[in-house]
Coordinates of C-alpha atoms and ligand atoms in Angstrom, one line a residue:
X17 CA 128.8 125.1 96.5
X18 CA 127.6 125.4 93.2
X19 CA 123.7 125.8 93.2
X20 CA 123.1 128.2 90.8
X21 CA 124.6 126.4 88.0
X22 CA 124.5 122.6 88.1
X23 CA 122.8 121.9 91.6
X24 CA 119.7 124.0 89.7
X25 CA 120.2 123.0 86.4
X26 CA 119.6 119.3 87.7
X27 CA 116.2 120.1 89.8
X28 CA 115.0 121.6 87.1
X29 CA 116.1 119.0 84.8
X30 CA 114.3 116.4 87.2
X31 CA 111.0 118.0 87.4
X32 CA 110.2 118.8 83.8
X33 CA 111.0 114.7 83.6
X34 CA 108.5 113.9 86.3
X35 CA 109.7 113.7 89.3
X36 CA 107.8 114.7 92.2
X37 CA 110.6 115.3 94.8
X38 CA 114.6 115.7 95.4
X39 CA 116.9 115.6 97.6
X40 CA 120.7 116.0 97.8
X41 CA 122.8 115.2 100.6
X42 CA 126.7 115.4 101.6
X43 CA 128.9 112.8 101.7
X44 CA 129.1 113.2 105.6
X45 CA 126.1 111.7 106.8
X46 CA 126.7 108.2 106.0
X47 CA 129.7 108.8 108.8
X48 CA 127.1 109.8 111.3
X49 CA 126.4 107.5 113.8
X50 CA 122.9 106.9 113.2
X51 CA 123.3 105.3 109.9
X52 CA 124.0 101.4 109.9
X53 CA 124.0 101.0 106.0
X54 CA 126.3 100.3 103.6
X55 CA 128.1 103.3 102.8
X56 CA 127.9 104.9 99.3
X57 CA 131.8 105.9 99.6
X58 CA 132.7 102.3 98.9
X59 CA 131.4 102.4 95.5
X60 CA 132.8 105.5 94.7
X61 CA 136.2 106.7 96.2
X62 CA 135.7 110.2 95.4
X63 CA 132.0 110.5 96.0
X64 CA 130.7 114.2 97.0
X65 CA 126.9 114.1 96.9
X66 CA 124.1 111.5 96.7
X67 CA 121.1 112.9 94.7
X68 CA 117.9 111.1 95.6
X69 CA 114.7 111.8 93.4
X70 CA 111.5 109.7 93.7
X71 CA 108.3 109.5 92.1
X72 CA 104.2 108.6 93.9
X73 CA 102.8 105.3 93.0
X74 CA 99.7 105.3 91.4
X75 CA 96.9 104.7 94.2
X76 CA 95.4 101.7 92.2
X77 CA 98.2 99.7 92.2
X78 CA 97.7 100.1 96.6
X79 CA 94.4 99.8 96.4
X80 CA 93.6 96.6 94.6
X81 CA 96.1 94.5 96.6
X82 CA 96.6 92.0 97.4
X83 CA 94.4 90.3 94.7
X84 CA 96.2 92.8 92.6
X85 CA 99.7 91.5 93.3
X86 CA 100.7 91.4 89.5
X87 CA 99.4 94.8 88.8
X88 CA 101.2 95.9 91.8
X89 CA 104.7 94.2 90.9
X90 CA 104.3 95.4 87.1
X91 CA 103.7 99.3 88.8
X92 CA 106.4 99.4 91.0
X93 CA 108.5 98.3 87.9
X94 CA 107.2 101.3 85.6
X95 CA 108.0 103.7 88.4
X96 CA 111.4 102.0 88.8
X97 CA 111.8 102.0 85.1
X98 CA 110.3 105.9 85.0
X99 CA 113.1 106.7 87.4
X100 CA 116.0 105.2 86.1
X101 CA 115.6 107.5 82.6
X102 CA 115.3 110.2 84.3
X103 CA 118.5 109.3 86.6
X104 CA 119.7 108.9 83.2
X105 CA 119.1 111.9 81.8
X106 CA 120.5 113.6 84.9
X107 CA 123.8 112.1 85.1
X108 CA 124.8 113.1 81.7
X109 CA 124.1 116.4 82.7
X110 CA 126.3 115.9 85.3
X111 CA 129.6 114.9 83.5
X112 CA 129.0 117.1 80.7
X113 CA 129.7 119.8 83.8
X114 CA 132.9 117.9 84.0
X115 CA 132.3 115.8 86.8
X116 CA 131.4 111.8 87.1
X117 CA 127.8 110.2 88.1
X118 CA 126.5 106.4 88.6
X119 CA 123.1 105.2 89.0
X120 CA 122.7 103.2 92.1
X121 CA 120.5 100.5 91.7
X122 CA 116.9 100.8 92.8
X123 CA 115.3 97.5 91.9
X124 CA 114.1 95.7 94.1
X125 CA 111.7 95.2 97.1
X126 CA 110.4 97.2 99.5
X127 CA 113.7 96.8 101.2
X128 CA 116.1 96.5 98.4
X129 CA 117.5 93.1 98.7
X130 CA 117.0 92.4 95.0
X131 CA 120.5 93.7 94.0
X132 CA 121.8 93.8 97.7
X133 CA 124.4 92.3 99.5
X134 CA 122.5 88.8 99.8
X135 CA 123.9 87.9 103.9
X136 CA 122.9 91.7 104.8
X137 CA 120.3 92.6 102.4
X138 CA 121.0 95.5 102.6
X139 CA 121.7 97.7 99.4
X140 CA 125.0 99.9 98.7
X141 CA 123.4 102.8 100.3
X142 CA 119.9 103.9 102.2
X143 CA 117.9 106.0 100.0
X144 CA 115.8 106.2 102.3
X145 CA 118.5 107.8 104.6
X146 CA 119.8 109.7 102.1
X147 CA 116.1 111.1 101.7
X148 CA 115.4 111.4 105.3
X149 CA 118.6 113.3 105.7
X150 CA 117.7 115.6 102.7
X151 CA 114.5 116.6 104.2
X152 CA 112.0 114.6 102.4
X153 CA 110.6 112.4 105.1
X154 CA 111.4 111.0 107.6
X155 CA 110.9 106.7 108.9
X156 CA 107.7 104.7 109.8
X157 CA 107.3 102.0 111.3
X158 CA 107.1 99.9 108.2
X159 CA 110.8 100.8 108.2
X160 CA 109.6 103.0 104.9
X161 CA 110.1 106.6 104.1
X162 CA 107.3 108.1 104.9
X163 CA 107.0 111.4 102.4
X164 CA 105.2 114.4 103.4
X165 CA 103.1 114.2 99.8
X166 CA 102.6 110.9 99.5
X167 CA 103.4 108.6 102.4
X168 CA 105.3 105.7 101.8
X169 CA 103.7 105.2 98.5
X170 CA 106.7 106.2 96.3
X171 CA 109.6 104.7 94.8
X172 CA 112.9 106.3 94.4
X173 CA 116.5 105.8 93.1
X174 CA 119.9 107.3 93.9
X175 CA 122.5 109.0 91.8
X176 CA 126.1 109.2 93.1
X177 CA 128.7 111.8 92.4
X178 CA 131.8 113.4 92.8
X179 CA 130.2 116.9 91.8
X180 CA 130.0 119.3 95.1
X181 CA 126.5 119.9 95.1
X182 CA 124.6 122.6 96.9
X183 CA 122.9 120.2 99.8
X184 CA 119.3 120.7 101.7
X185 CA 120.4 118.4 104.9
X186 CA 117.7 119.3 107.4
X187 CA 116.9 117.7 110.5
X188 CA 114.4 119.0 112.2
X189 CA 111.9 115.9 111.9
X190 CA 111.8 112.9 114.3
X191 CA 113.6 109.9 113.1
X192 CA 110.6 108.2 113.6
X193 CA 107.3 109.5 112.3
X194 CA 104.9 110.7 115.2
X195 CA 101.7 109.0 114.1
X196 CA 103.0 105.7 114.0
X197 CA 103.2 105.2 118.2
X198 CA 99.0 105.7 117.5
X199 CA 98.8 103.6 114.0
X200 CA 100.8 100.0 114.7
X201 CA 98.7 98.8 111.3
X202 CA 101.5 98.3 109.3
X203 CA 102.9 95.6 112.5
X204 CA 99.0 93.9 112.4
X205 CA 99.1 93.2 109.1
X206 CA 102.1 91.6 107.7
X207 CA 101.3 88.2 107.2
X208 CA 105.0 86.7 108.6
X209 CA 105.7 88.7 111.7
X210 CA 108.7 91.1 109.3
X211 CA 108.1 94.2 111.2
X212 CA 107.4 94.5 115.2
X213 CA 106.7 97.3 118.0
X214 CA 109.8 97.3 118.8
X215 CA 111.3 98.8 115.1
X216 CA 112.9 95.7 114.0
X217 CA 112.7 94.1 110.6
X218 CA 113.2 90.8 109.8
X219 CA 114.0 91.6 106.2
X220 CA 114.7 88.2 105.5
X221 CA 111.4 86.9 106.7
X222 CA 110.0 89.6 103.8
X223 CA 112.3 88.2 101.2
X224 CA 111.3 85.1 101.7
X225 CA 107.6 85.3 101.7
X226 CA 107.5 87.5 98.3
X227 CA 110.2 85.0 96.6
X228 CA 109.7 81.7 98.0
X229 CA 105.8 82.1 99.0
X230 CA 104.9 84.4 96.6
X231 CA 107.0 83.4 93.8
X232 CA 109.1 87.1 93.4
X233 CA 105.3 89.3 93.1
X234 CA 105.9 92.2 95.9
X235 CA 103.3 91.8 98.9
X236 CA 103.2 95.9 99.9
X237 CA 100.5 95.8 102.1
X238 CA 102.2 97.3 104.9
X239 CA 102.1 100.2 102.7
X240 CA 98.8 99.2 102.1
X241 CA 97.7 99.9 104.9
X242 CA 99.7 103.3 106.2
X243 CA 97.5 105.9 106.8
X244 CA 99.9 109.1 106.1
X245 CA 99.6 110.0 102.3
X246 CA 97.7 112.9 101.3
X247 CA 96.2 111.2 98.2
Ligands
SF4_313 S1 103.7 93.4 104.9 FE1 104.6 92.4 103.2 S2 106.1 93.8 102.3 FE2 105.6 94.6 104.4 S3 107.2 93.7 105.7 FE3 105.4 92.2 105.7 S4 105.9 90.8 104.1 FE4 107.2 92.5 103.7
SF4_314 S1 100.9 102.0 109.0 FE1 100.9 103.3 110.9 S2 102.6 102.6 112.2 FE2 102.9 101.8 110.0 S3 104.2 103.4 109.1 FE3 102.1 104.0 108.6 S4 101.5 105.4 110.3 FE4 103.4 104.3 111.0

């Protein structure tokens, strides 16, 4: 492993950009059997690590929904657009060390069909895995990450490579966060009946209310609604 020289080099890289948290995991657990995504090893044969970084959304753009659905949409963009330069930025650093980085794509809505495999909707790979499995949070039942900082009120992207990176795989949290069995609001208040008790999504019941009913504006009021951010 490598973390005094390039696995450092990058956090530090990624925080004097903006980020507000990182998380690097082995190529291993997308082979564990609790993951049901796509796996990131398909799009790169010699893939080592997946770096996840992520930034808060500004509590505004939560706050005024859902009359603010434009204002919301346009936000999630910035931080989408914020990240990607950053991942940018990153991945050169990465193959001038010699080695070889691609940005997965993080466009998209709160459950990544946008660029996703359109019969699964389901992205290339789980970043929200990959940042559960890195330590940064851990699932609600929104199906979000729910961060420790900031809730599920964050947006994040993904950088794959074939570097060996110096990993932080923890697992020590639930799978499922432990106020949600208490909470339920993000269930109440989806207006088609996406999410239920029982942790199902119907992601395609989301997709189409924000791109047939809502004409491609994000809805994001089950994040709306989640009580776990620190803001
Ligand atoms: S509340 Fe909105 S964003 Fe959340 S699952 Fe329901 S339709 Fe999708
Ligand atoms: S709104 Fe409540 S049930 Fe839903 S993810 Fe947040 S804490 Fe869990």
């Amino acid at each position: 492993m490598i973390e005094n020289n390039i696995t450092g080099a990058l956090k530090n890289m990624a925080f004097e950009l903006g980020i507000d948290f990182i998380g690097i995991t082995n190529k291993s657990c997308f082979e564990d059997s609790d993951y049901t995504g796509n796996k990131p090893q398909d799009v790169m044969d010699d893939l080592q690590s997946v770096i996840v970084l992520g930034v808060s959304v500004p509590r505004g753009a939560f706050e005024t929904l859902p009359k603010g659905r434009g204002e919301y949409t346009n936000t999630l963009m910035a931080a989408t657009a914020t990240l990607r330069i950053i991942a940018f930025q990153l991945a050169k650093l990465i193959e001038k060390e010699g080695y070889m980085a691609t940005i997965a794509p993080s466009e998209g809505s709160e459950y990544g069909y946008w660029y996703a495999n359109r019969e699964t909707l389901k992205a290339d790979l789980s970043f929200k895995y990959t940042a559960y499995r890195a330590g940064v949070g851990n699932f609600g039942m929104n199906h979000l990450l729910i961060t420790k900082d900031f809730g599920p009120k964050v947006r994040m992207t993904a950088i794959l490579t074939d570097a060996p990176l110096d990993t932080e795989e923890k697992t020590e949290m639930p799978f499922i966060n432990d106020a949600c069995s208490k909470c339920m609001k993000c269930i109440e208040i989806c207006p088609v009946d996406a999410l239920t008790s029982e942790g199902v999504i119907h992601r395609e019941k989301c997709a189409d209310y924000m791109f047939n009913v809502l004409g491609g504006l994000r809805c994001g009021l089950c994040i709306k609604v989640c009580p776990l951010n620190n803001f």
